[in-house]
JSON list of C-alpha atoms in Angstrom, two decimals:
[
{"chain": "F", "resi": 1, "resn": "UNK", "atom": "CA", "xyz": [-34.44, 6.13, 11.17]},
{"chain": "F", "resi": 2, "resn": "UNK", "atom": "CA", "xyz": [-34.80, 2.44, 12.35]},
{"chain": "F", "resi": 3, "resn": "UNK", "atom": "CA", "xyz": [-38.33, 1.65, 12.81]},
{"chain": "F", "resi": 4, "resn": "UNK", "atom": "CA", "xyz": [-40.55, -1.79, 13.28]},
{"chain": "F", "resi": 5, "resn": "UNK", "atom": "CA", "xyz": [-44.13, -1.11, 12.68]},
{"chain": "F", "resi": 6, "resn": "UNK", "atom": "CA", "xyz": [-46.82, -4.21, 13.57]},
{"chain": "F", "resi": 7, "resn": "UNK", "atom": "CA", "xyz": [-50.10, -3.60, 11.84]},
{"chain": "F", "resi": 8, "resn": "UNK", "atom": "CA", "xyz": [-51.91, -5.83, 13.75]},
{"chain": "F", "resi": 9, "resn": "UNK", "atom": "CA", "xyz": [-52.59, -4.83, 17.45]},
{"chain": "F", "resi": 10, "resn": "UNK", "atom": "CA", "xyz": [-54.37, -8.14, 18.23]},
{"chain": "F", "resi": 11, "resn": "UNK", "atom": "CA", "xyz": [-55.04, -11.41, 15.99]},
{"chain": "F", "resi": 12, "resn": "UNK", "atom": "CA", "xyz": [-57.16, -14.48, 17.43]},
{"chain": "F", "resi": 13, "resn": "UNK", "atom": "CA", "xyz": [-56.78, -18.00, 16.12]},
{"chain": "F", "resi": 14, "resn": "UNK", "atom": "CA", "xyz": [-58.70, -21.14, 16.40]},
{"chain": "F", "resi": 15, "resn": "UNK", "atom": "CA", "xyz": [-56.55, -23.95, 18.68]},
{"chain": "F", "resi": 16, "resn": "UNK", "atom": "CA", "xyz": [-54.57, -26.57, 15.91]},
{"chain": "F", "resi": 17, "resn": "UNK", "atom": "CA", "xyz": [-55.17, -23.52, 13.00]},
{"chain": "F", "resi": 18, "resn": "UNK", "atom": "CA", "xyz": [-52.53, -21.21, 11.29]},
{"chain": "F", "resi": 19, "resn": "UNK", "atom": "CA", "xyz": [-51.84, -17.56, 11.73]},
{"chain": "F", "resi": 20, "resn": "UNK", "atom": "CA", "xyz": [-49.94, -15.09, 10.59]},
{"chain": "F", "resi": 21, "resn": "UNK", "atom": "CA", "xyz": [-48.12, -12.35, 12.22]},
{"chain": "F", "resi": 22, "resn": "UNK", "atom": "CA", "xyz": [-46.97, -9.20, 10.18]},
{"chain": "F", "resi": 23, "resn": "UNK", "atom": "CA", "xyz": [-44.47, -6.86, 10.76]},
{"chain": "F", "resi": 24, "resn": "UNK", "atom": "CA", "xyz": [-42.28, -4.08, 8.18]},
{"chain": "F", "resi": 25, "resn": "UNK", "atom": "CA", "xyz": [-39.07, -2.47, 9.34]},
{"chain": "F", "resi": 26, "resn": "UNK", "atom": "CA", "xyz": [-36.88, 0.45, 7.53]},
{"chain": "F", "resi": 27, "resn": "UNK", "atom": "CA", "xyz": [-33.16, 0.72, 8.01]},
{"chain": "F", "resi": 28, "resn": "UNK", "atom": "CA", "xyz": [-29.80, 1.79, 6.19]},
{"chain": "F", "resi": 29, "resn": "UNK", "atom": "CA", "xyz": [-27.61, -1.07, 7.10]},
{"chain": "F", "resi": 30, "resn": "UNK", "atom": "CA", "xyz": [-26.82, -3.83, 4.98]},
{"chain": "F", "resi": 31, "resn": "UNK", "atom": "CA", "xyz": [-26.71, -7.04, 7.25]},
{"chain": "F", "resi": 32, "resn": "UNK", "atom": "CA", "xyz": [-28.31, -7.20, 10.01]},
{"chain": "F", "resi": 33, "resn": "UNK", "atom": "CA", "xyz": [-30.86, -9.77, 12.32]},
{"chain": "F", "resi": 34, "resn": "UNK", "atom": "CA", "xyz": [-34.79, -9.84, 12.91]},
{"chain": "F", "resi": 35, "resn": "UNK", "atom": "CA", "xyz": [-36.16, -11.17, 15.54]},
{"chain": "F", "resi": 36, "resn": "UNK", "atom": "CA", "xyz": [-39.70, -12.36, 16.67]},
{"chain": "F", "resi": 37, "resn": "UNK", "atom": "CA", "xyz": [-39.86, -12.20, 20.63]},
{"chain": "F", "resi": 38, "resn": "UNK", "atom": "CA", "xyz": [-43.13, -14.01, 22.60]},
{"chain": "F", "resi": 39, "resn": "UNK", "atom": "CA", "xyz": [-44.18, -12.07, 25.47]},
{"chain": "F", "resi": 40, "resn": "UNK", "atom": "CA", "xyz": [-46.84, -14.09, 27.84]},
{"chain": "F", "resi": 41, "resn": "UNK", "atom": "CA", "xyz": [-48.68, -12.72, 31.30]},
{"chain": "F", "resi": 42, "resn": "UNK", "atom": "CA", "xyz": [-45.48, -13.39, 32.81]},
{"chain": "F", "resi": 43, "resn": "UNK", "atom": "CA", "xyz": [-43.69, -10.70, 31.77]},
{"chain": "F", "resi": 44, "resn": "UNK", "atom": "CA", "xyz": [-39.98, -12.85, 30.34]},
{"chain": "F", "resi": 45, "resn": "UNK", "atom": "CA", "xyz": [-39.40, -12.11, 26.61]},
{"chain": "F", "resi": 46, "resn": "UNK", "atom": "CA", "xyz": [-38.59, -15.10, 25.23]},
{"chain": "F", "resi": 47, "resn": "UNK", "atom": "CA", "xyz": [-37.01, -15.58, 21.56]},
{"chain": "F", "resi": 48, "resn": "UNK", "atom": "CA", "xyz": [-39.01, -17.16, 19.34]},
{"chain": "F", "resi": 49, "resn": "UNK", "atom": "CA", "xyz": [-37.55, -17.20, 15.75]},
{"chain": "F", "resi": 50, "resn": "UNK", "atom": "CA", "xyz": [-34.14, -15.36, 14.44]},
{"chain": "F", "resi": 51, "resn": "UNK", "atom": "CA", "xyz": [-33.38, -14.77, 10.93]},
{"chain": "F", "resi": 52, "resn": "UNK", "atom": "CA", "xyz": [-29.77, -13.23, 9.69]},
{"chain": "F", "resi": 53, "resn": "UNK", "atom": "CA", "xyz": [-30.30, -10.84, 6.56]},
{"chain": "F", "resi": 54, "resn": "UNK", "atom": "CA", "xyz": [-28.00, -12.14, 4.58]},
{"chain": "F", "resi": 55, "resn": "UNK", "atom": "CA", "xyz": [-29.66, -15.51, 4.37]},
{"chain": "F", "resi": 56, "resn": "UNK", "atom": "CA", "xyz": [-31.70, -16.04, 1.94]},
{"chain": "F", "resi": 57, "resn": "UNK", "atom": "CA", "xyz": [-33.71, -19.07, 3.49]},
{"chain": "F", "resi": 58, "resn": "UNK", "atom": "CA", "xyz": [-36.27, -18.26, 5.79]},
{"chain": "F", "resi": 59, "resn": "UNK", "atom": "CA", "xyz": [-36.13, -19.03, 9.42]},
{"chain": "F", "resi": 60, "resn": "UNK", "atom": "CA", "xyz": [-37.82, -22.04, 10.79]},
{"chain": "F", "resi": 61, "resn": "UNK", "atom": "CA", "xyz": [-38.33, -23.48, 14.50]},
{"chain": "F", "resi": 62, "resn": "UNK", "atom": "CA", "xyz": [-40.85, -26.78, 14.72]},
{"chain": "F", "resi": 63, "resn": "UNK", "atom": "CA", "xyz": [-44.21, -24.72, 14.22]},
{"chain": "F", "resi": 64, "resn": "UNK", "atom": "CA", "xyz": [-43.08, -21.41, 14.03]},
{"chain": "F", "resi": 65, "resn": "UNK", "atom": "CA", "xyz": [-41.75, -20.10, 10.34]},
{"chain": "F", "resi": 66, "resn": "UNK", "atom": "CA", "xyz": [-41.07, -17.01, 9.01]},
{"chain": "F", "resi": 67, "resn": "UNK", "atom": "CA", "xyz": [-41.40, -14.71, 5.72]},
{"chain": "F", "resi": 68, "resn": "UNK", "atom": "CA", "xyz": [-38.54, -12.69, 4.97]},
{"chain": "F", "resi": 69, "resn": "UNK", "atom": "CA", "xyz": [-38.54, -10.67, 2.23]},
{"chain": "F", "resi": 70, "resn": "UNK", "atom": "CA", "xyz": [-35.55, -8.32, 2.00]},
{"chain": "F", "resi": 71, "resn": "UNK", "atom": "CA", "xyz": [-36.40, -5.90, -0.57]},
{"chain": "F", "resi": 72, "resn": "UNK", "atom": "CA", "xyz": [-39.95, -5.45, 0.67]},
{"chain": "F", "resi": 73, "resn": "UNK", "atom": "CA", "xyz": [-38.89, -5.26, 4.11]},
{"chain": "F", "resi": 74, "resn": "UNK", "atom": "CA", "xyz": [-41.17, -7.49, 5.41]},
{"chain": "F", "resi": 75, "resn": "UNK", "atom": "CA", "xyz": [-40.37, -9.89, 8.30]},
{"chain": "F", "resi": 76, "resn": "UNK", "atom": "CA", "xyz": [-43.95, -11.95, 9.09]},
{"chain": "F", "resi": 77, "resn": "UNK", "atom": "CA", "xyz": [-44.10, -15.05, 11.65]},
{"chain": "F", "resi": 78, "resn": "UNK", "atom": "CA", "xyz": [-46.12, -18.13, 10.47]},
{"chain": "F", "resi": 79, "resn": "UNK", "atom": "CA", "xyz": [-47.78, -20.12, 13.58]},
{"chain": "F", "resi": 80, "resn": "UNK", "atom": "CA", "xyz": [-48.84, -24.00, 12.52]},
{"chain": "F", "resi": 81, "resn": "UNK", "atom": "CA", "xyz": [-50.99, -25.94, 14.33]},
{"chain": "F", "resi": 82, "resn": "UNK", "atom": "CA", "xyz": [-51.88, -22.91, 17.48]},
{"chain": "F", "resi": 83, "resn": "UNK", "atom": "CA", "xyz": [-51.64, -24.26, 21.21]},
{"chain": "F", "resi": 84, "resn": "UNK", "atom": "CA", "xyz": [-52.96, -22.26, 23.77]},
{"chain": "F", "resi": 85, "resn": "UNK", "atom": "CA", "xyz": [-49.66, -21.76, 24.93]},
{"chain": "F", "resi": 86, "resn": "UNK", "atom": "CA", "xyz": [-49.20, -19.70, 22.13]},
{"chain": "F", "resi": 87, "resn": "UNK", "atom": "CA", "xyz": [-51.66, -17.09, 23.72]},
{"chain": "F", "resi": 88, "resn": "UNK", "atom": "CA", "xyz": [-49.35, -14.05, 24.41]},
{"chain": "F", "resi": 89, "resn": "UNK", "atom": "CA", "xyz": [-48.34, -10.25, 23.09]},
{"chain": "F", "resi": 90, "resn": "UNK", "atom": "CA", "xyz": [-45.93, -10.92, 20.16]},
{"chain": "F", "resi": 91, "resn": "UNK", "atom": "CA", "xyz": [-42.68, -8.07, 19.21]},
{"chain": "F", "resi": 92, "resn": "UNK", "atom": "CA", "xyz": [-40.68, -8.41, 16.09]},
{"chain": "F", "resi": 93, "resn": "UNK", "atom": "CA", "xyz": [-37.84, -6.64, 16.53]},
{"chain": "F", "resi": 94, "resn": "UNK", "atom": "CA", "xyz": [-34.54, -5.41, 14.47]},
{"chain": "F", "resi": 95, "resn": "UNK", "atom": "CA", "xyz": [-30.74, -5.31, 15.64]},
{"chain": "F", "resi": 96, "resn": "UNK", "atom": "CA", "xyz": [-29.56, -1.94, 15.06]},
{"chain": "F", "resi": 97, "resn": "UNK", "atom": "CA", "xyz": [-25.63, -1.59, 15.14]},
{"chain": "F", "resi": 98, "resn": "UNK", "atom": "CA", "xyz": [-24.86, 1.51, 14.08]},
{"chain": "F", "resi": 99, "resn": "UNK", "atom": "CA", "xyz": [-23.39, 4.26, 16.27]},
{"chain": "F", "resi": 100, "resn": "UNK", "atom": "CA", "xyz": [-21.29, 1.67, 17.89]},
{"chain": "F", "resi": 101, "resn": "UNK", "atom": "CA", "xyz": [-23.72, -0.18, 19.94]},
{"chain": "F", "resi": 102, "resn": "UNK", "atom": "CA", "xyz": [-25.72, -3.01, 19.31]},
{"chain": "F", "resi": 103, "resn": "UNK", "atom": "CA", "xyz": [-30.22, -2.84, 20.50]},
{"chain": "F", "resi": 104, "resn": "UNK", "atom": "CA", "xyz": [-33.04, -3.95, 19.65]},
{"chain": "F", "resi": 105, "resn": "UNK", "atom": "CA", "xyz": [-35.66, -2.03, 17.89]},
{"chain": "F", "resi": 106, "resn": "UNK", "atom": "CA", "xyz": [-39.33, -3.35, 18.56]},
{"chain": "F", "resi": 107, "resn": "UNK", "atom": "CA", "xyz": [-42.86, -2.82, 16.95]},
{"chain": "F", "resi": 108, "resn": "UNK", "atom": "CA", "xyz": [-45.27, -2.09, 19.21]},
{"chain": "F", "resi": 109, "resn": "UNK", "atom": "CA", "xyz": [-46.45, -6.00, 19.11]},
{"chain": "F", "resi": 110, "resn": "UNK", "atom": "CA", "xyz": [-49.28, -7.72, 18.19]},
{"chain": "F", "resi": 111, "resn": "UNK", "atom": "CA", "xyz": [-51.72, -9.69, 21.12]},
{"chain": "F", "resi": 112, "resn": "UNK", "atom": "CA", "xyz": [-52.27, -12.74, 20.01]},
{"chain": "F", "resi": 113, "resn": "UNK", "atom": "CA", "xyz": [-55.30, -15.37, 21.02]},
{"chain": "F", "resi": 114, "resn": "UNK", "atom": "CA", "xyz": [-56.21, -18.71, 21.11]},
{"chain": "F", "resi": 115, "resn": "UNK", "atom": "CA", "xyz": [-59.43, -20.07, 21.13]},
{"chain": "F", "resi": 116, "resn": "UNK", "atom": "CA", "xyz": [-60.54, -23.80, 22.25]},
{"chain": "O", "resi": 1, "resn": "UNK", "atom": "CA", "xyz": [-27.19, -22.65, 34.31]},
{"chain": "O", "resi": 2, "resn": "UNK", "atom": "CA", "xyz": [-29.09, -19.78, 35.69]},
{"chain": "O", "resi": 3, "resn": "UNK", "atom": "CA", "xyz": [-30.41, -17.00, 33.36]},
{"chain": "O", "resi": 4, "resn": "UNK", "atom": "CA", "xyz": [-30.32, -13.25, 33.77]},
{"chain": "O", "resi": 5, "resn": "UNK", "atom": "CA", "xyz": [-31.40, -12.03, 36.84]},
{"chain": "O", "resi": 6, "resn": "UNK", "atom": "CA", "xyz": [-32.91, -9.03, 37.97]},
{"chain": "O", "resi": 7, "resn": "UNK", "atom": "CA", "xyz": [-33.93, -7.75, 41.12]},
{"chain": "O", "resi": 8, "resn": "UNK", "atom": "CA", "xyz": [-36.38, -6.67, 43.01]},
{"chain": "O", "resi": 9, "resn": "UNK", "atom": "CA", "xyz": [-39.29, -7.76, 40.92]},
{"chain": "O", "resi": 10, "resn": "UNK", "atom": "CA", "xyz": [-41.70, -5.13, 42.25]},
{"chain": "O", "resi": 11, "resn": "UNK", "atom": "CA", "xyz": [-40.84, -1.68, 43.12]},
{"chain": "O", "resi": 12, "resn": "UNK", "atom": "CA", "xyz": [-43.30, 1.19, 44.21]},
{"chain": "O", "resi": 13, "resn": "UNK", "atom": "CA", "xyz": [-41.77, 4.66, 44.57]},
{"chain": "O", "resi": 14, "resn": "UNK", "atom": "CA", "xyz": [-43.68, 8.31, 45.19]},
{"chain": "O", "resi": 15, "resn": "UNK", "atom": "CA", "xyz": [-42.24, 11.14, 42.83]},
{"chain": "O", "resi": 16, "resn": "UNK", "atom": "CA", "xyz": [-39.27, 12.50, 43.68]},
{"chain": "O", "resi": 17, "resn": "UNK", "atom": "CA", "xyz": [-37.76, 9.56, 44.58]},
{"chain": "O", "resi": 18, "resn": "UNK", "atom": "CA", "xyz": [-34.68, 7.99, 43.59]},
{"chain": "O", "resi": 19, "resn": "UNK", "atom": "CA", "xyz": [-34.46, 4.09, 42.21]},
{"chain": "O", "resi": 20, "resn": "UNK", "atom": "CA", "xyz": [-31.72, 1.09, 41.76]},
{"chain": "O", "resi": 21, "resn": "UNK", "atom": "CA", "xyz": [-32.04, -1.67, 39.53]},
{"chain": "O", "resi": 22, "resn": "UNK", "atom": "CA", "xyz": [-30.27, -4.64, 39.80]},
{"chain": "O", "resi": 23, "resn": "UNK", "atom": "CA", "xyz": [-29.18, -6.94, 36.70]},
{"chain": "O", "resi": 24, "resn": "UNK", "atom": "CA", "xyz": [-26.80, -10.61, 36.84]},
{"chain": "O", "resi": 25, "resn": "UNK", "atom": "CA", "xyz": [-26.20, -11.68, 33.54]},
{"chain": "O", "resi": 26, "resn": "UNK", "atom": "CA", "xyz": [-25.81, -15.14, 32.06]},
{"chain": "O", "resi": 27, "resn": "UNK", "atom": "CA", "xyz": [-22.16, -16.21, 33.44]},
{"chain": "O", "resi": 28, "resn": "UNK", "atom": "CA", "xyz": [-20.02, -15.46, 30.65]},
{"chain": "O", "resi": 29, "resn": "UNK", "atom": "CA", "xyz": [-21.92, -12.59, 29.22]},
{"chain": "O", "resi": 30, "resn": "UNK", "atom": "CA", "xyz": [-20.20, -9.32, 29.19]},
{"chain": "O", "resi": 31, "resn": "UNK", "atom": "CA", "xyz": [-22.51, -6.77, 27.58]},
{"chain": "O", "resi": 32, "resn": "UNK", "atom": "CA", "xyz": [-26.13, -5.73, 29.22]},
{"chain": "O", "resi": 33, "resn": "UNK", "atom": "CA", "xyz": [-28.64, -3.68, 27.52]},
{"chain": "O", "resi": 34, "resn": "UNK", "atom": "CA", "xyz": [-31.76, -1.73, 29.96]},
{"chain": "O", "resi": 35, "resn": "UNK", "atom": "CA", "xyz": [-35.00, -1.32, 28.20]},
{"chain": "O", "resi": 36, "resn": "UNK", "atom": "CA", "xyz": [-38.20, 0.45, 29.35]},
{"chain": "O", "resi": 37, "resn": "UNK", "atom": "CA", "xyz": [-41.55, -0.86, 28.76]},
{"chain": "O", "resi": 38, "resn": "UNK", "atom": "CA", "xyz": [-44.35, 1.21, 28.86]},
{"chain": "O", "resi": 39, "resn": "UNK", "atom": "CA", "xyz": [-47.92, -0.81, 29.34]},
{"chain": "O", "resi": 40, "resn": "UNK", "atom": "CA", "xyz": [-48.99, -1.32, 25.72]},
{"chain": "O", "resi": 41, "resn": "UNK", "atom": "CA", "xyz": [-46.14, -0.71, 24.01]},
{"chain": "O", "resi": 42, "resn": "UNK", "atom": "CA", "xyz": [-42.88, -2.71, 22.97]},
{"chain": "O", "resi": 43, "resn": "UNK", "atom": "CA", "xyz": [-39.63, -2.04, 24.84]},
{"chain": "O", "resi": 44, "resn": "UNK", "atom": "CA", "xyz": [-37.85, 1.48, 24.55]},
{"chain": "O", "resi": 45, "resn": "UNK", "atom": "CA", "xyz": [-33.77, 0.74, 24.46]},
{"chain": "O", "resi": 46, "resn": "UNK", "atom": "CA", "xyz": [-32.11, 3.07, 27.47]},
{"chain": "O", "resi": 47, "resn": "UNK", "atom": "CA", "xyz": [-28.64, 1.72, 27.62]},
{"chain": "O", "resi": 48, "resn": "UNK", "atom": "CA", "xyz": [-25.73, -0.55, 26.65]},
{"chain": "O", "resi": 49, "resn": "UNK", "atom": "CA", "xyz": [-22.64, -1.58, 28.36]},
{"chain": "O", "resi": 50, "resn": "UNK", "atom": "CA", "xyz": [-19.78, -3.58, 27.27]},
{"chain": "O", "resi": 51, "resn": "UNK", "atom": "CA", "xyz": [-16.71, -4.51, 29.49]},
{"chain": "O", "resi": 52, "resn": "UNK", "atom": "CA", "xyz": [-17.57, -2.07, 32.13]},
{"chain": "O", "resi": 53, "resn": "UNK", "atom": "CA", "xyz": [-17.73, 0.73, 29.06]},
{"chain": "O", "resi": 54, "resn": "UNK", "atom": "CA", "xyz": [-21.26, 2.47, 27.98]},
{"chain": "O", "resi": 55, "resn": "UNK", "atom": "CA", "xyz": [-21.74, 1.72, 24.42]},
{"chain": "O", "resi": 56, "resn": "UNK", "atom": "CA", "xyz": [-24.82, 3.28, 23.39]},
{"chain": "O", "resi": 57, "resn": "UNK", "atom": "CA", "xyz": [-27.32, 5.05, 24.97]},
{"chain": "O", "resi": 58, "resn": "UNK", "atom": "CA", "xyz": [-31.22, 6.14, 23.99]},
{"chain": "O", "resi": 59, "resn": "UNK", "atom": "CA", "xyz": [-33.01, 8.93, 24.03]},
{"chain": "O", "resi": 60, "resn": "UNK", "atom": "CA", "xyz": [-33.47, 8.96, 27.84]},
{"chain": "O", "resi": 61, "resn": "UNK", "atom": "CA", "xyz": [-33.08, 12.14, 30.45]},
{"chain": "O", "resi": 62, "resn": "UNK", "atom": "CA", "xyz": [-30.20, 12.56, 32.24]},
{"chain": "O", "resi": 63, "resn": "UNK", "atom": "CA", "xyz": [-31.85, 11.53, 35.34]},
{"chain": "O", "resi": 64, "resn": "UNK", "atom": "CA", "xyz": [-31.43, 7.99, 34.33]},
{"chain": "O", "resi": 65, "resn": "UNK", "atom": "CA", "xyz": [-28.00, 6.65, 34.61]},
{"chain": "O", "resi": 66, "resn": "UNK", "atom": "CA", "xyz": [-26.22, 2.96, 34.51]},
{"chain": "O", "resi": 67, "resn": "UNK", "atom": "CA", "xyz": [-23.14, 1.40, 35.31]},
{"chain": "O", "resi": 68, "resn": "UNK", "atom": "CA", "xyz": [-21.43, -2.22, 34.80]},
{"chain": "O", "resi": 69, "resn": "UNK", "atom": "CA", "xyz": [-19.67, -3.55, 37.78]},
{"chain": "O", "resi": 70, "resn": "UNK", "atom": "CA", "xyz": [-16.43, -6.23, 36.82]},
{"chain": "O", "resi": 71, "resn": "UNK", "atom": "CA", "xyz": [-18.25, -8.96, 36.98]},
{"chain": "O", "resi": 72, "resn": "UNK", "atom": "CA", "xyz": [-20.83, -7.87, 34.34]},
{"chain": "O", "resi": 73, "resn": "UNK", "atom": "CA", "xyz": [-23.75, -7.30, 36.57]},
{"chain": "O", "resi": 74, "resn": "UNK", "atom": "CA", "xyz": [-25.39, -3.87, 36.20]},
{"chain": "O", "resi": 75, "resn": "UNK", "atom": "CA", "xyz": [-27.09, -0.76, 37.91]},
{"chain": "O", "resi": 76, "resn": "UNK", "atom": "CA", "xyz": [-29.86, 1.37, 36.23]},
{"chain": "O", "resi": 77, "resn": "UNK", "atom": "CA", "xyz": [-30.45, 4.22, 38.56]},
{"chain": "O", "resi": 78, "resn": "UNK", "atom": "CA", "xyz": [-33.45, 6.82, 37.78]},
{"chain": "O", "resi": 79, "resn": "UNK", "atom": "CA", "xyz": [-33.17, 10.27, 40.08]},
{"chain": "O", "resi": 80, "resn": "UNK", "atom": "CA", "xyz": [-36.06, 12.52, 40.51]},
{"chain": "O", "resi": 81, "resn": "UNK", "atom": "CA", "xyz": [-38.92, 9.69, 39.34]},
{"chain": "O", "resi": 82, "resn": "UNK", "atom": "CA", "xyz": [-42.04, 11.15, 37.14]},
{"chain": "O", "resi": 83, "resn": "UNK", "atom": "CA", "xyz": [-45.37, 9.35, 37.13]},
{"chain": "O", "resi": 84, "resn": "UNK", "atom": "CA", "xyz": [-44.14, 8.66, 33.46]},
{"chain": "O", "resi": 85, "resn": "UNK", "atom": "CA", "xyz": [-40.91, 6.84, 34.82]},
{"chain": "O", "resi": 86, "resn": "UNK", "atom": "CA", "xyz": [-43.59, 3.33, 35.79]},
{"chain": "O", "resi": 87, "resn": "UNK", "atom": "CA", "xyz": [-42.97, 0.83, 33.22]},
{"chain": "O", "resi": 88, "resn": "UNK", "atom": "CA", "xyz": [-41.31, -2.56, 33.06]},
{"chain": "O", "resi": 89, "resn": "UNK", "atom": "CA", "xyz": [-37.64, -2.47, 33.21]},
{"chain": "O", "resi": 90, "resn": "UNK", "atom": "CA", "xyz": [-35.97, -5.21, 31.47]},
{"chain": "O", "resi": 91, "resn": "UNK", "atom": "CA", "xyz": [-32.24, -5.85, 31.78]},
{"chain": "O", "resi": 92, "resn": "UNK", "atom": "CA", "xyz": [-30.80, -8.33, 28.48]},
{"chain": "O", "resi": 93, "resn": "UNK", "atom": "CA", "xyz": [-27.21, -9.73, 28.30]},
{"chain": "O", "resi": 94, "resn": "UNK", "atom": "CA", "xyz": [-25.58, -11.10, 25.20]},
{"chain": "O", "resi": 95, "resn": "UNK", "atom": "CA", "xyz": [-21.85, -12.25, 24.72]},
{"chain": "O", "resi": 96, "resn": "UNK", "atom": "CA", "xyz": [-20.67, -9.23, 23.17]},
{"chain": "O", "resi": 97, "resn": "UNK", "atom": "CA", "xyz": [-18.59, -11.16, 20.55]},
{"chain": "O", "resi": 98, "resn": "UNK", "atom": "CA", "xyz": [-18.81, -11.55, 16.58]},
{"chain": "O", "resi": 99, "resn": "UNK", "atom": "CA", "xyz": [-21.17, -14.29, 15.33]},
{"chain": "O", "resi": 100, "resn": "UNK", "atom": "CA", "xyz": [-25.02, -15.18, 15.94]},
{"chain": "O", "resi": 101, "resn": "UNK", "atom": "CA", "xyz": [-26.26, -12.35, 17.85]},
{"chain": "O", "resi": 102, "resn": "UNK", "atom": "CA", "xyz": [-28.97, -12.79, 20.14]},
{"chain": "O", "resi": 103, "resn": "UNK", "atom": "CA", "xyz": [-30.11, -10.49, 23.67]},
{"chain": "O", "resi": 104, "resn": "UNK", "atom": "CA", "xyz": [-31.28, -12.96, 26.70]},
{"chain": "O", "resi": 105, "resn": "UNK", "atom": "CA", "xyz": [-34.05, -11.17, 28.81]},
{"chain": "O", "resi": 106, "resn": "UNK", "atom": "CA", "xyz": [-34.51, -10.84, 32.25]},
{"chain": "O", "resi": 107, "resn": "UNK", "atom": "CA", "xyz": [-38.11, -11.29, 33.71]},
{"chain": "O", "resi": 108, "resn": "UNK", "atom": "CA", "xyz": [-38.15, -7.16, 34.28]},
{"chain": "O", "resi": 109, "resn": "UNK", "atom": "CA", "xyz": [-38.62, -5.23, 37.72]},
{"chain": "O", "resi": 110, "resn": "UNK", "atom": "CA", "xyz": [-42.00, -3.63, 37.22]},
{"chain": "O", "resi": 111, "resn": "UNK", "atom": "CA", "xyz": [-41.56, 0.04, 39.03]},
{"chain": "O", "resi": 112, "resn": "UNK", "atom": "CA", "xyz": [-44.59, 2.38, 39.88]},
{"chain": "O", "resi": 113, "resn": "UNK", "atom": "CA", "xyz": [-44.30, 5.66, 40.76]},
{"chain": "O", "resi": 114, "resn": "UNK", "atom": "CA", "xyz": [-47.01, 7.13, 42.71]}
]
């Protein structure tokens, strides 16, 4: 079965410090996408990072980098320098395409705050 | 451009009842996914349709049903509502063709059912 599990239910960080975000999936298929989604108060799920399995280089966006390790199945999100903005409930998530369709498989996220 | 829509935002229902959720994609989009969100918990995939076709669906009751209208905007409709059945509802469009793949979100319709 395709599962995401998150570890961590909730993580705090100091503002301008680094944190890291863990998350393990399992699946049968061969190629396929991870995701990191950033959910704040206001409800929109908003895509942080993607990563395509077959790359070998990991992801990066300005502060936000990620830790892809294949074999291990291990997909963790690196946050540089925390803003306050960052503050919000954090889903990694895996494409599933089997059966003909194509979803997204989240962990049950990780709350994530910054303190001044 | 505008993003993907979804209407209303807040929805209160007694049991029973009967719901409709509405969903615009981004303009060029043609496949939309519906995902439940429970409070606490990361979203719960209940449908996908592609060109007006349902591709996949999750492991949902019959009492909740979708359809795709030809221009790409969606239903989800949810008969006979349960106190279980209030969650966020988020609607997600993506292109539905072969390359990068990525779901756009919808800010959700948050239903409660009283």
């Amino acid at each position: 079965a395709q599962t995401v599990t998150q570890s961590q239910p909730e993580m705090s960080v100091q503002e301008a410090e680094t944190v890291t975000l863990s998350c393990t999936y399992d699946t049968s298929e061969s190629d396929y996408y991870l995701f990191w989604y950033k959910q704040p108060p206001s409800r929109q799920m908003i895509l942080v990072i993607r990563q395509e399995a077959y790359k070998q280089q990991n992801a990066t966006e300005n502060r936000f980098s990620v830790n892809f390790q294949k074999a291990a199945k291990s997909f963790s999100l690196k946050i540089s320098d925390s803003q306050l903005g960052d503050a919000a409930m954090y889903f990694c998530a895996y494409r599933c395409a089997l059966g003909g369709s194509e979803k997204l498989v989240f962990g049950k996220g990780t709350k994530l705050t910054v303190n001044p | 451009d505008a993003g993907v829509t979804q209407s209303p935002t807040h929805l209160i229902k007694t049991r029973g009842q009967h719901v409709t959720l509405r969903c615009s994609p981004i303009s060029g989009h043609k496949s939309v996914s519906w995902y439940q969100q429970v409070l606490g918990q990361g979203p719960q995939f209940i449908f996908q349709y592609y060109e007006k076709e349902e591709r996949g669906r999750g492991n949902f009751p019959d009492r909740f049903s979708a359809r795709q209208f030809p221009n790409y905007s969606s239903e989800l409709n949810v008969n006979a509502l349960l106190l279980g059945d209030s969650a966020l509802y988020l609607c997600a469009s993506s292109t539905g063709l072969a390359g990068p793949w990525e779901q756009f979100f919808g800010p959700g319709t948050r239903l409660t059912v009283l």
